[in-house]
Each structure stands twice: as structure tokens, then as C-alpha cells.
């Protein structure tokens, strides 16, 4: 097998009605809607209904009430958050609590799995700050309740809307690594919890959903716009990759980057610090794009979703260590839809490998 196949580039491994990523045009379609048409117009719970339509029997028209009830249900598991888990990364602690949920293929299991990263991450964030967990408010919107459970006080409508917009922006994205992992696991039919845990595991890596925390580290290390070029040149000289740039599929700008940048800008209206932070990040982005272009003229390395995710989640008060968990809160919607779609094909995923080891020999 040629090395070109190591990352399965160009291999079509699923037929999906869920989303389409056009890397050349910089376009993301989710169930027939361009991302721009969804974000800001359709809330997270409605998007969940859109993604899951046809994949569950008797899907209610409004998913906010059952999702609120599911948050209250999974909150019981927060009791298992002990000092060992609190000392781990938020993603590891959230994954461990999610693993306590029973496997199943029905809608209540699916809703508990959407509730899990939200409720568990909020509790983990508070526990790491020495604070007691805050119970869910089942009647609240999902995004507003995530912020309330994390902070202990209700967010402003603008903050809730910004998080809601983020969750919708990242709810699904073709056959990305975590979604593929979820589909592979789902295909052996262990149940949705196992598929979601596979997704969480893949998302955690710094090449996938683990990038936005390092974006903040990079911005903090650069400190001021004047340092951007020398810092970036030195990082690339060391062979580092710049978090928030590059993508396997997009050869133009990731459409989610602009949607999220707009959301940060809206959130910044009336704020003293955010416009300055945004202007600084834009200066770093310009320097990075310029340097990447001159160093890699043959490879179009553009801003990806993680760059402005970092700014948005920082502005909403999430600690960088928990950014990937917030990503999981949105992407879990897509993992579940893909898991159901994969099971519906009736086929287990089982590719082949080419053996390049030694010829058969006698055992010593
Ligand atoms: N900074 C510097 N150089 C880069 C970057 C980057 N962010 N991304 C790619 N390159 C370089 C590679 O080192 C490689 O150089 P080489 O040919 O000299 O070895 C060349 O560009 C091509 O890179 P590939 O590895 O082929 O790109 P691939 O498609 O495999 O990688 C990935 C995509 C993993 C996202 C990569 O761009 C990366 O590591 N980015 C930084 C981490 C990041 O932001 N991840 C989030 C992605 S979005 C998401 O998953 C939600």
C-alpha cells in the first residue's frame, strides 16, 4: 500500500444525507442547508431535530423539553466525579463520566448522550475550581443551561445565543476523524454510547478537536502583534504546526471560521476587552497566513474552525483546558446521526490491509 493511503485521503467510506464538505469551494451543507442559513436562525435543539430526522421513530417536533429532562437525568452521574478524575484533563474526566451511561440505540439514550458532555463538563469545570456542581434547569435552552451550570449564574441572552451558534456551527462536518471513528464502532452494533465514546476519543487529539486550547497558548505566548512574525517563524523553524491553521479537506478558508468570527464580533459589542483581543487575533492570523503561504507555496494552509472557536469560548469564560469538551457538546449531535445512519446500512466497516511484514518462517 502506498503511503498516500495512510490517511485514507480521497477514499469514500460512507454515503450520507447528513452533511457535505466542499473543500474547494469552502462550503458546508447540513441536511440541505448552507451553514450560514442555519447559524443564528436555527437553534441547537432544532438542528438536532434536523440531523436526527428519519433516524429515530417518533422523534418529537420539539427536542428542548426531552433534552432538558435528559440533562437532569445524567446529572446523577456527577456523583462519580472523584479527586482522581478531577486531576485528569476535563476531556478525560468527561469521557469517564460518559462511559458510565448504559449503551442503547433508542432516543432516550441518544438524548442522554447529548446531555452528557454538557452536564459533565460544567461539573468538571466547577470541580477544578473547587466549586460544587450546579444542577441542570430542564426548562432552559441547552446553550443557556450549559453556561448557567458552568458559572452558577444565568448568562445574558447574547452569550447564550453565541454558544448556541457555536454548537450549531460544529454539529456535523462530513467524515471527519471522530465521526468516522463513531461510524466504525457503530457498525459492529454495540450501541450509541460506545460509538460516542469513540468519537470523544478521536476528537481529543491535538490534530482534531484538541487544537483550540493551544490557539490560546499561542496567542498568550505571542503577547502582542509586533511579536507575531518572529514567534511564528521560530515555531515553524522548530517543526511545530500552528494550531488553528490547515485542514485535510479545505483548500480555502474554513467557512466555520468566518461564522464564528462574526459571532465573536457580535458578542464583543459593548465589551471593553473583546474588540482588542479580536484585533490582536486578526493580526496574528494575518501574519500566520502570510508566513505559511511563503513557506508552503504549494499547499494552501488556511484558517480552520479552531482559531475563532478559541476566541469565542474564551470570551464565554470557558477555561482553555475545557474547549475540546465544548466542541464535543456540539459534535455529539452529528456522531449520533452518523452512528444511526451507519447501522441502517446493515454493513460492518471492515477494510483490508496490505501485509508488509516478514515472510512466514519457522517458530524458534
Ligand atoms: N502549521 C504548519 N504547517 C502545517 C500546518 C500547520 N497548522 N498544517 C499543515 N502543515 C504542513 C505540514 O507540516 C505538511 O508539511 P510537509 O509537507 O513539509 O510535511 C504540509 O503542511 C501538509 O500537511 P498535511 O499533514 O498533509 O495536512 P493534513 O491534511 O494531514 O493535516 C491538519 C491537517 C492535521 C489539520 C493539519 O493542518 C494540522 O496539524 N493543523 C494544526 C492543528 C489544527 O488546527 N487542527 C484542527 C483541525 S480542524 C478540526 O479537526 C476540527
PDB file of N, CA, C and O and ligand atoms in Angstrom, residues 7 9 170 173 176-178 203 205-212 215 235-236 239-251 254 256 292 295-296 299-302 304-307 309 327 331, ligand 1:
ATOM      1  N   UNK A   7      -3.580   7.979   5.343  1.00  0.00           N
ATOM      2  CA  UNK A   7      -4.624   8.818   5.958  1.00  0.00           C
ATOM      3  C   UNK A   7      -5.963   8.684   5.246  1.00  0.00           C
ATOM      4  O   UNK A   7      -6.864   9.483   5.494  1.00  0.00           O
ATOM      5  N   UNK A   9      -6.884   9.523   2.439  1.00  0.00           N
ATOM      6  CA  UNK A   9      -7.290  10.682   1.630  1.00  0.00           C
ATOM      7  C   UNK A   9      -8.036  10.246   0.378  1.00  0.00           C
ATOM      8  O   UNK A   9      -7.566   9.342  -0.332  1.00  0.00           O
ATOM      9  N   UNK A 170     -20.653  23.531  14.765  1.00  0.00           N
ATOM     10  CA  UNK A 170     -19.779  22.346  14.797  1.00  0.00           C
ATOM     11  C   UNK A 170     -20.554  21.032  14.882  1.00  0.00           C
ATOM     12  O   UNK A 170     -19.965  19.979  15.105  1.00  0.00           O
ATOM     13  N   UNK A 173     -19.811  17.543  10.276  1.00  0.00           N
ATOM     14  CA  UNK A 173     -18.831  18.006   9.288  1.00  0.00           C
ATOM     15  C   UNK A 173     -18.283  16.831   8.491  1.00  0.00           C
ATOM     16  O   UNK A 173     -17.098  16.492   8.560  1.00  0.00           O
ATOM     17  N   UNK A 176     -15.247  13.507   9.183  1.00  0.00           N
ATOM     18  CA  UNK A 176     -14.051  13.871   9.954  1.00  0.00           C
ATOM     19  C   UNK A 176     -13.633  12.677  10.821  1.00  0.00           C
ATOM     20  O   UNK A 176     -14.382  11.704  10.971  1.00  0.00           O
ATOM     21  N   UNK A 177     -12.438  12.764  11.414  1.00  0.00           N
ATOM     22  CA  UNK A 177     -11.863  11.596  12.108  1.00  0.00           C
ATOM     23  C   UNK A 177     -12.785  11.070  13.224  1.00  0.00           C
ATOM     24  O   UNK A 177     -12.983   9.858  13.361  1.00  0.00           O
ATOM     25  N   UNK A 178     -13.357  11.949  14.022  1.00  0.00           N
ATOM     26  CA  UNK A 178     -14.168  11.457  15.144  1.00  0.00           C
ATOM     27  C   UNK A 178     -15.486  10.851  14.652  1.00  0.00           C
ATOM     28  O   UNK A 178     -15.969   9.854  15.206  1.00  0.00           O
ATOM     29  N   UNK A 203     -11.750  12.914  18.927  1.00  0.00           N
ATOM     30  CA  UNK A 203     -11.816  14.390  18.965  1.00  0.00           C
ATOM     31  C   UNK A 203     -10.730  14.982  19.861  1.00  0.00           C
ATOM     32  O   UNK A 203     -10.268  16.098  19.642  1.00  0.00           O
ATOM     33  N   UNK A 205      -7.644  14.463  20.244  1.00  0.00           N
ATOM     34  CA  UNK A 205      -6.277  14.667  19.733  1.00  0.00           C
ATOM     35  C   UNK A 205      -6.021  16.091  19.261  1.00  0.00           C
ATOM     36  O   UNK A 205      -6.916  16.757  18.751  1.00  0.00           O
ATOM     37  N   UNK A 206      -4.772  16.561  19.412  1.00  0.00           N
ATOM     38  CA  UNK A 206      -4.442  17.943  19.029  1.00  0.00           C
ATOM     39  C   UNK A 206      -4.542  18.214  17.537  1.00  0.00           C
ATOM     40  O   UNK A 206      -4.615  19.370  17.125  1.00  0.00           O
ATOM     41  N   UNK A 207      -4.581  17.148  16.713  1.00  0.00           N
ATOM     42  CA  UNK A 207      -4.742  17.398  15.275  1.00  0.00           C
ATOM     43  C   UNK A 207      -6.210  17.576  14.906  1.00  0.00           C
ATOM     44  O   UNK A 207      -6.545  17.985  13.794  1.00  0.00           O
ATOM     45  N   UNK A 208      -7.106  17.259  15.830  1.00  0.00           N
ATOM     46  CA  UNK A 208      -8.548  17.354  15.526  1.00  0.00           C
ATOM     47  C   UNK A 208      -9.176  18.376  16.485  1.00  0.00           C
ATOM     48  O   UNK A 208      -8.911  19.566  16.372  1.00  0.00           O
ATOM     49  N   UNK A 209      -9.939  17.916  17.464  1.00  0.00           N
ATOM     50  CA  UNK A 209     -10.648  18.879  18.326  1.00  0.00           C
ATOM     51  C   UNK A 209      -9.812  19.433  19.457  1.00  0.00           C
ATOM     52  O   UNK A 209     -10.284  20.286  20.205  1.00  0.00           O
ATOM     53  N   UNK A 210      -8.567  18.955  19.569  1.00  0.00           N
ATOM     54  CA  UNK A 210      -7.726  19.438  20.671  1.00  0.00           C
ATOM     55  C   UNK A 210      -6.993  20.731  20.345  1.00  0.00           C
ATOM     56  O   UNK A 210      -6.198  21.207  21.143  1.00  0.00           O
ATOM     57  N   UNK A 211      -7.263  21.317  19.174  1.00  0.00           N
ATOM     58  CA  UNK A 211      -6.468  22.481  18.749  1.00  0.00           C
ATOM     59  C   UNK A 211      -6.823  23.816  19.413  1.00  0.00           C
ATOM     60  O   UNK A 211      -5.938  24.645  19.594  1.00  0.00           O
ATOM     61  N   UNK A 212      -8.080  24.095  19.812  1.00  0.00           N
ATOM     62  CA  UNK A 212      -8.361  25.463  20.258  1.00  0.00           C
ATOM     63  C   UNK A 212      -7.673  25.877  21.559  1.00  0.00           C
ATOM     64  O   UNK A 212      -7.312  27.042  21.710  1.00  0.00           O
ATOM     65  N   UNK A 215      -4.440  27.187  20.642  1.00  0.00           N
ATOM     66  CA  UNK A 215      -4.531  28.508  19.982  1.00  0.00           C
ATOM     67  C   UNK A 215      -4.372  29.601  21.040  1.00  0.00           C
ATOM     68  O   UNK A 215      -3.638  30.591  20.840  1.00  0.00           O
ATOM     69  N   UNK A 235       8.488  29.066  15.625  1.00  0.00           N
ATOM     70  CA  UNK A 235       7.700  27.833  15.838  1.00  0.00           C
ATOM     71  C   UNK A 235       7.808  26.927  14.611  1.00  0.00           C
ATOM     72  O   UNK A 235       8.015  25.716  14.737  1.00  0.00           O
ATOM     73  N   UNK A 236       7.713  27.507  13.424  1.00  0.00           N
ATOM     74  CA  UNK A 236       7.772  26.692  12.206  1.00  0.00           C
ATOM     75  C   UNK A 236       9.193  26.160  11.987  1.00  0.00           C
ATOM     76  O   UNK A 236       9.374  25.045  11.503  1.00  0.00           O
ATOM     77  N   UNK A 239       9.663  23.098  13.590  1.00  0.00           N
ATOM     78  CA  UNK A 239       8.874  22.000  13.020  1.00  0.00           C
ATOM     79  C   UNK A 239       7.482  21.902  13.639  1.00  0.00           C
ATOM     80  O   UNK A 239       6.761  20.928  13.402  1.00  0.00           O
ATOM     81  N   UNK A 240       7.092  22.905  14.444  1.00  0.00           N
ATOM     82  CA  UNK A 240       5.742  22.881  15.046  1.00  0.00           C
ATOM     83  C   UNK A 240       4.688  23.190  13.988  1.00  0.00           C
ATOM     84  O   UNK A 240       4.974  23.877  13.001  1.00  0.00           O
ATOM     85  N   UNK A 241       3.485  22.720  14.243  1.00  0.00           N
ATOM     86  CA  UNK A 241       2.346  23.142  13.423  1.00  0.00           C
ATOM     87  C   UNK A 241       1.615  24.239  14.167  1.00  0.00           C
ATOM     88  O   UNK A 241       1.506  24.178  15.394  1.00  0.00           O
ATOM     89  N   UNK A 242       1.072  25.198  13.433  1.00  0.00           N
ATOM     90  CA  UNK A 242       0.344  26.282  14.093  1.00  0.00           C
ATOM     91  C   UNK A 242      -1.089  25.829  14.330  1.00  0.00           C
ATOM     92  O   UNK A 242      -1.805  25.505  13.377  1.00  0.00           O
ATOM     93  N   UNK A 243      -1.526  25.787  15.592  1.00  0.00           N
ATOM     94  CA  UNK A 243      -2.905  25.370  15.849  1.00  0.00           C
ATOM     95  C   UNK A 243      -3.885  26.375  15.248  1.00  0.00           C
ATOM     96  O   UNK A 243      -3.647  27.590  15.292  1.00  0.00           O
ATOM     97  N   UNK A 244      -4.963  25.859  14.670  1.00  0.00           N
ATOM     98  CA  UNK A 244      -5.956  26.763  14.080  1.00  0.00           C
ATOM     99  C   UNK A 244      -5.736  26.997  12.590  1.00  0.00           C
ATOM    100  O   UNK A 244      -6.469  27.775  11.973  1.00  0.00           O
ATOM    101  N   UNK A 245      -4.729  26.335  12.014  1.00  0.00           N
ATOM    102  CA  UNK A 245      -4.456  26.501  10.577  1.00  0.00           C
ATOM    103  C   UNK A 245      -4.284  25.139   9.913  1.00  0.00           C
ATOM    104  O   UNK A 245      -3.788  24.208  10.542  1.00  0.00           O
ATOM    105  N   UNK A 246      -4.695  25.072   8.650  1.00  0.00           N
ATOM    106  CA  UNK A 246      -4.564  23.838   7.882  1.00  0.00           C
ATOM    107  C   UNK A 246      -5.798  22.962   8.055  1.00  0.00           C
ATOM    108  O   UNK A 246      -6.524  23.063   9.055  1.00  0.00           O
ATOM    109  N   UNK A 247      -6.062  22.160   7.053  1.00  0.00           N
ATOM    110  CA  UNK A 247      -7.216  21.256   7.104  1.00  0.00           C
ATOM    111  C   UNK A 247      -7.036  20.173   6.058  1.00  0.00           C
ATOM    112  O   UNK A 247      -6.475  20.432   4.992  1.00  0.00           O
ATOM    113  N   UNK A 248      -7.487  18.977   6.369  1.00  0.00           N
ATOM    114  CA  UNK A 248      -7.364  17.887   5.410  1.00  0.00           C
ATOM    115  C   UNK A 248      -8.204  18.145   4.162  1.00  0.00           C
ATOM    116  O   UNK A 248      -7.812  17.825   3.042  1.00  0.00           O
ATOM    117  N   UNK A 249      -9.376  18.732   4.305  1.00  0.00           N
ATOM    118  CA  UNK A 249     -10.286  18.876   3.171  1.00  0.00           C
ATOM    119  C   UNK A 249     -10.282  20.300   2.583  1.00  0.00           C
ATOM    120  O   UNK A 249     -10.248  20.469   1.372  1.00  0.00           O
ATOM    121  N   UNK A 250     -10.342  21.319   3.452  1.00  0.00           N
ATOM    122  CA  UNK A 250     -10.444  22.684   2.916  1.00  0.00           C
ATOM    123  C   UNK A 250      -9.138  23.148   2.301  1.00  0.00           C
ATOM    124  O   UNK A 250      -8.086  23.057   2.936  1.00  0.00           O
ATOM    125  N   UNK A 251      -9.226  23.638   1.078  1.00  0.00           N
ATOM    126  CA  UNK A 251      -8.074  24.274   0.455  1.00  0.00           C
ATOM    127  C   UNK A 251      -8.280  25.786   0.440  1.00  0.00           C
ATOM    128  O   UNK A 251      -7.424  26.544   0.008  1.00  0.00           O
ATOM    129  N   UNK A 254     -11.898  27.791   5.906  1.00  0.00           N
ATOM    130  CA  UNK A 254     -12.964  27.004   6.528  1.00  0.00           C
ATOM    131  C   UNK A 254     -14.172  27.935   6.754  1.00  0.00           C
ATOM    132  O   UNK A 254     -14.038  28.971   7.411  1.00  0.00           O
ATOM    133  N   UNK A 256     -16.575  27.830   8.605  1.00  0.00           N
ATOM    134  CA  UNK A 256     -16.939  27.990  10.019  1.00  0.00           C
ATOM    135  C   UNK A 256     -16.095  29.074  10.684  1.00  0.00           C
ATOM    136  O   UNK A 256     -16.523  29.684  11.662  1.00  0.00           O
ATOM    137  N   UNK A 292       2.805  31.149   6.330  1.00  0.00           N
ATOM    138  CA  UNK A 292       2.513  29.790   5.827  1.00  0.00           C
ATOM    139  C   UNK A 292       2.530  29.781   4.298  1.00  0.00           C
ATOM    140  O   UNK A 292       3.007  28.840   3.670  1.00  0.00           O
ATOM    141  N   UNK A 295       6.143  29.901   3.156  1.00  0.00           N
ATOM    142  CA  UNK A 295       6.893  28.670   3.458  1.00  0.00           C
ATOM    143  C   UNK A 295       6.349  27.446   2.724  1.00  0.00           C
ATOM    144  O   UNK A 295       7.085  26.495   2.486  1.00  0.00           O
ATOM    145  N   UNK A 296       5.039  27.450   2.469  1.00  0.00           N
ATOM    146  CA  UNK A 296       4.419  26.278   1.814  1.00  0.00           C
ATOM    147  C   UNK A 296       3.604  26.746   0.616  1.00  0.00           C
ATOM    148  O   UNK A 296       2.375  26.647   0.604  1.00  0.00           O
ATOM    149  N   UNK A 299       0.987  24.330  -0.862  1.00  0.00           N
ATOM    150  CA  UNK A 299      -0.081  23.773  -0.019  1.00  0.00           C
ATOM    151  C   UNK A 299      -0.884  24.943   0.516  1.00  0.00           C
ATOM    152  O   UNK A 299      -0.338  25.796   1.200  1.00  0.00           O
ATOM    153  N   UNK A 300      -2.171  25.012   0.216  1.00  0.00           N
ATOM    154  CA  UNK A 300      -2.957  26.142   0.698  1.00  0.00           C
ATOM    155  C   UNK A 300      -3.341  25.906   2.155  1.00  0.00           C
ATOM    156  O   UNK A 300      -4.247  25.141   2.447  1.00  0.00           O
ATOM    157  N   UNK A 301      -2.613  26.529   3.073  1.00  0.00           N
ATOM    158  CA  UNK A 301      -2.904  26.367   4.508  1.00  0.00           C
ATOM    159  C   UNK A 301      -3.674  27.596   4.978  1.00  0.00           C
ATOM    160  O   UNK A 301      -3.157  28.705   4.989  1.00  0.00           O
ATOM    161  N   UNK A 302      -4.926  27.373   5.353  1.00  0.00           N
ATOM    162  CA  UNK A 302      -5.822  28.480   5.701  1.00  0.00           C
ATOM    163  C   UNK A 302      -6.300  28.342   7.146  1.00  0.00           C
ATOM    164  O   UNK A 302      -6.075  27.333   7.790  1.00  0.00           O
ATOM    165  N   UNK A 304      -8.556  27.476  10.131  1.00  0.00           N
ATOM    166  CA  UNK A 304      -9.628  26.488  10.318  1.00  0.00           C
ATOM    167  C   UNK A 304     -10.550  26.899  11.462  1.00  0.00           C
ATOM    168  O   UNK A 304     -10.356  27.931  12.114  1.00  0.00           O
ATOM    169  N   UNK A 305     -11.554  26.074  11.720  1.00  0.00           N
ATOM    170  CA  UNK A 305     -12.613  26.385  12.694  1.00  0.00           C
ATOM    171  C   UNK A 305     -12.046  26.693  14.081  1.00  0.00           C
ATOM    172  O   UNK A 305     -12.617  27.470  14.844  1.00  0.00           O
ATOM    173  N   UNK A 306     -10.900  26.069  14.412  1.00  0.00           N
ATOM    174  CA  UNK A 306     -10.428  26.142  15.786  1.00  0.00           C
ATOM    175  C   UNK A 306      -9.915  27.517  16.195  1.00  0.00           C
ATOM    176  O   UNK A 306      -9.892  27.851  17.374  1.00  0.00           O
ATOM    177  N   UNK A 307      -9.471  28.318  15.225  1.00  0.00           N
ATOM    178  CA  UNK A 307      -8.875  29.606  15.570  1.00  0.00           C
ATOM    179  C   UNK A 307      -9.910  30.516  16.253  1.00  0.00           C
ATOM    180  O   UNK A 307      -9.700  30.991  17.370  1.00  0.00           O
ATOM    181  N   UNK A 309     -12.915  29.553  17.223  1.00  0.00           N
ATOM    182  CA  UNK A 309     -13.527  28.814  18.342  1.00  0.00           C
ATOM    183  C   UNK A 309     -12.836  29.237  19.632  1.00  0.00           C
ATOM    184  O   UNK A 309     -13.483  29.498  20.656  1.00  0.00           O
ATOM    185  N   UNK A 327     -16.557  21.535  22.241  1.00  0.00           N
ATOM    186  CA  UNK A 327     -16.668  21.053  20.855  1.00  0.00           C
ATOM    187  C   UNK A 327     -17.510  19.764  20.853  1.00  0.00           C
ATOM    188  O   UNK A 327     -18.445  19.595  20.052  1.00  0.00           O
ATOM    189  N   UNK A 331     -20.665  18.436  18.539  1.00  0.00           N
ATOM    190  CA  UNK A 331     -20.416  17.383  17.563  1.00  0.00           C
ATOM    191  C   UNK A 331     -21.129  16.076  17.904  1.00  0.00           C
ATOM    192  O   UNK A 331     -21.405  15.249  17.028  1.00  0.00           O
TER     193      UNK A 331
HETATM  194  N1  LIG B   1       1.140  24.680  10.629  1.00  0.00           N
HETATM  195  C1  LIG B   1       2.287  24.486   9.953  1.00  0.00           C
HETATM  196  N2  LIG B   1       2.405  23.601   8.958  1.00  0.00           N
HETATM  197  C2  LIG B   1       1.332  22.888   8.641  1.00  0.00           C
HETATM  198  C3  LIG B   1       0.102  23.056   9.289  1.00  0.00           C
HETATM  199  C4  LIG B   1       0.042  23.996  10.329  1.00  0.00           C
HETATM  200  N3  LIG B   1      -1.100  24.200  11.013  1.00  0.00           N
HETATM  201  N4  LIG B   1      -0.817  22.212   8.764  1.00  0.00           N
HETATM  202  C5  LIG B   1      -0.181  21.525   7.811  1.00  0.00           C
HETATM  203  N5  LIG B   1       1.115  21.931   7.737  1.00  0.00           N
HETATM  204  C6  LIG B   1       2.132  21.455   6.830  1.00  0.00           C
HETATM  205  C7  LIG B   1       2.557  20.036   7.210  1.00  0.00           C
HETATM  206  O1  LIG B   1       3.610  20.044   8.154  1.00  0.00           O
HETATM  207  C8  LIG B   1       2.960  19.443   5.882  1.00  0.00           C
HETATM  208  O2  LIG B   1       4.265  19.881   5.593  1.00  0.00           O
HETATM  209  P1  LIG B   1       5.315  18.864   4.907  1.00  0.00           P
HETATM  210  O3  LIG B   1       4.711  18.562   3.557  1.00  0.00           O
HETATM  211  O4  LIG B   1       6.567  19.657   4.843  1.00  0.00           O
HETATM  212  O5  LIG B   1       5.372  17.664   5.787  1.00  0.00           O
HETATM  213  C9  LIG B   1       2.026  20.159   4.886  1.00  0.00           C
HETATM  214  O6  LIG B   1       1.596  21.358   5.522  1.00  0.00           O
HETATM  215  C10 LIG B   1       0.826  19.338   4.541  1.00  0.00           C
HETATM  216  O7  LIG B   1       0.232  18.925   5.729  1.00  0.00           O
HETATM  217  P2  LIG B   1      -0.615  17.607   5.877  1.00  0.00           P
HETATM  218  O8  LIG B   1      -0.112  16.895   7.061  1.00  0.00           O
HETATM  219  O9  LIG B   1      -0.725  16.850   4.595  1.00  0.00           O
HETATM  220  O10 LIG B   1      -2.011  18.158   6.198  1.00  0.00           O
HETATM  221  P3  LIG B   1      -3.136  17.258   6.737  1.00  0.00           P
HETATM  222  O11 LIG B   1      -4.214  17.421   5.770  1.00  0.00           O
HETATM  223  O12 LIG B   1      -2.747  15.878   7.038  1.00  0.00           O
HETATM  224  O13 LIG B   1      -3.372  17.945   8.130  1.00  0.00           O
HETATM  225  C11 LIG B   1      -4.243  19.034   9.957  1.00  0.00           C
HETATM  226  C12 LIG B   1      -4.486  18.588   8.502  1.00  0.00           C
HETATM  227  C13 LIG B   1      -3.970  17.817  10.828  1.00  0.00           C
HETATM  228  C14 LIG B   1      -5.485  19.740  10.428  1.00  0.00           C
HETATM  229  C15 LIG B   1      -3.022  19.994   9.985  1.00  0.00           C
HETATM  230  O14 LIG B   1      -3.260  21.093   9.153  1.00  0.00           O
HETATM  231  C16 LIG B   1      -2.673  20.436  11.388  1.00  0.00           C
HETATM  232  O15 LIG B   1      -1.967  19.742  12.102  1.00  0.00           O
HETATM  233  N6  LIG B   1      -3.161  21.659  11.814  1.00  0.00           N
HETATM  234  C17 LIG B   1      -2.909  22.144  13.152  1.00  0.00           C
HETATM  235  C18 LIG B   1      -3.860  21.522  14.155  1.00  0.00           C
HETATM  236  C19 LIG B   1      -5.297  22.010  13.958  1.00  0.00           C
HETATM  237  O16 LIG B   1      -5.559  23.194  13.852  1.00  0.00           O
HETATM  238  N7  LIG B   1      -6.227  21.055  13.978  1.00  0.00           N
HETATM  239  C20 LIG B   1      -7.662  21.336  13.854  1.00  0.00           C
HETATM  240  C21 LIG B   1      -8.159  20.984  12.500  1.00  0.00           C
HETATM  241  S1  LIG B   1      -9.879  21.379  12.304  1.00  0.00           S
HETATM  242  C22 LIG B   1     -10.686  20.111  13.088  1.00  0.00           C
HETATM  243  O17 LIG B   1     -10.247  18.995  13.142  1.00  0.00           O
HETATM  244  C23 LIG B   1     -11.899  20.412  13.788  1.00  0.00           C
END
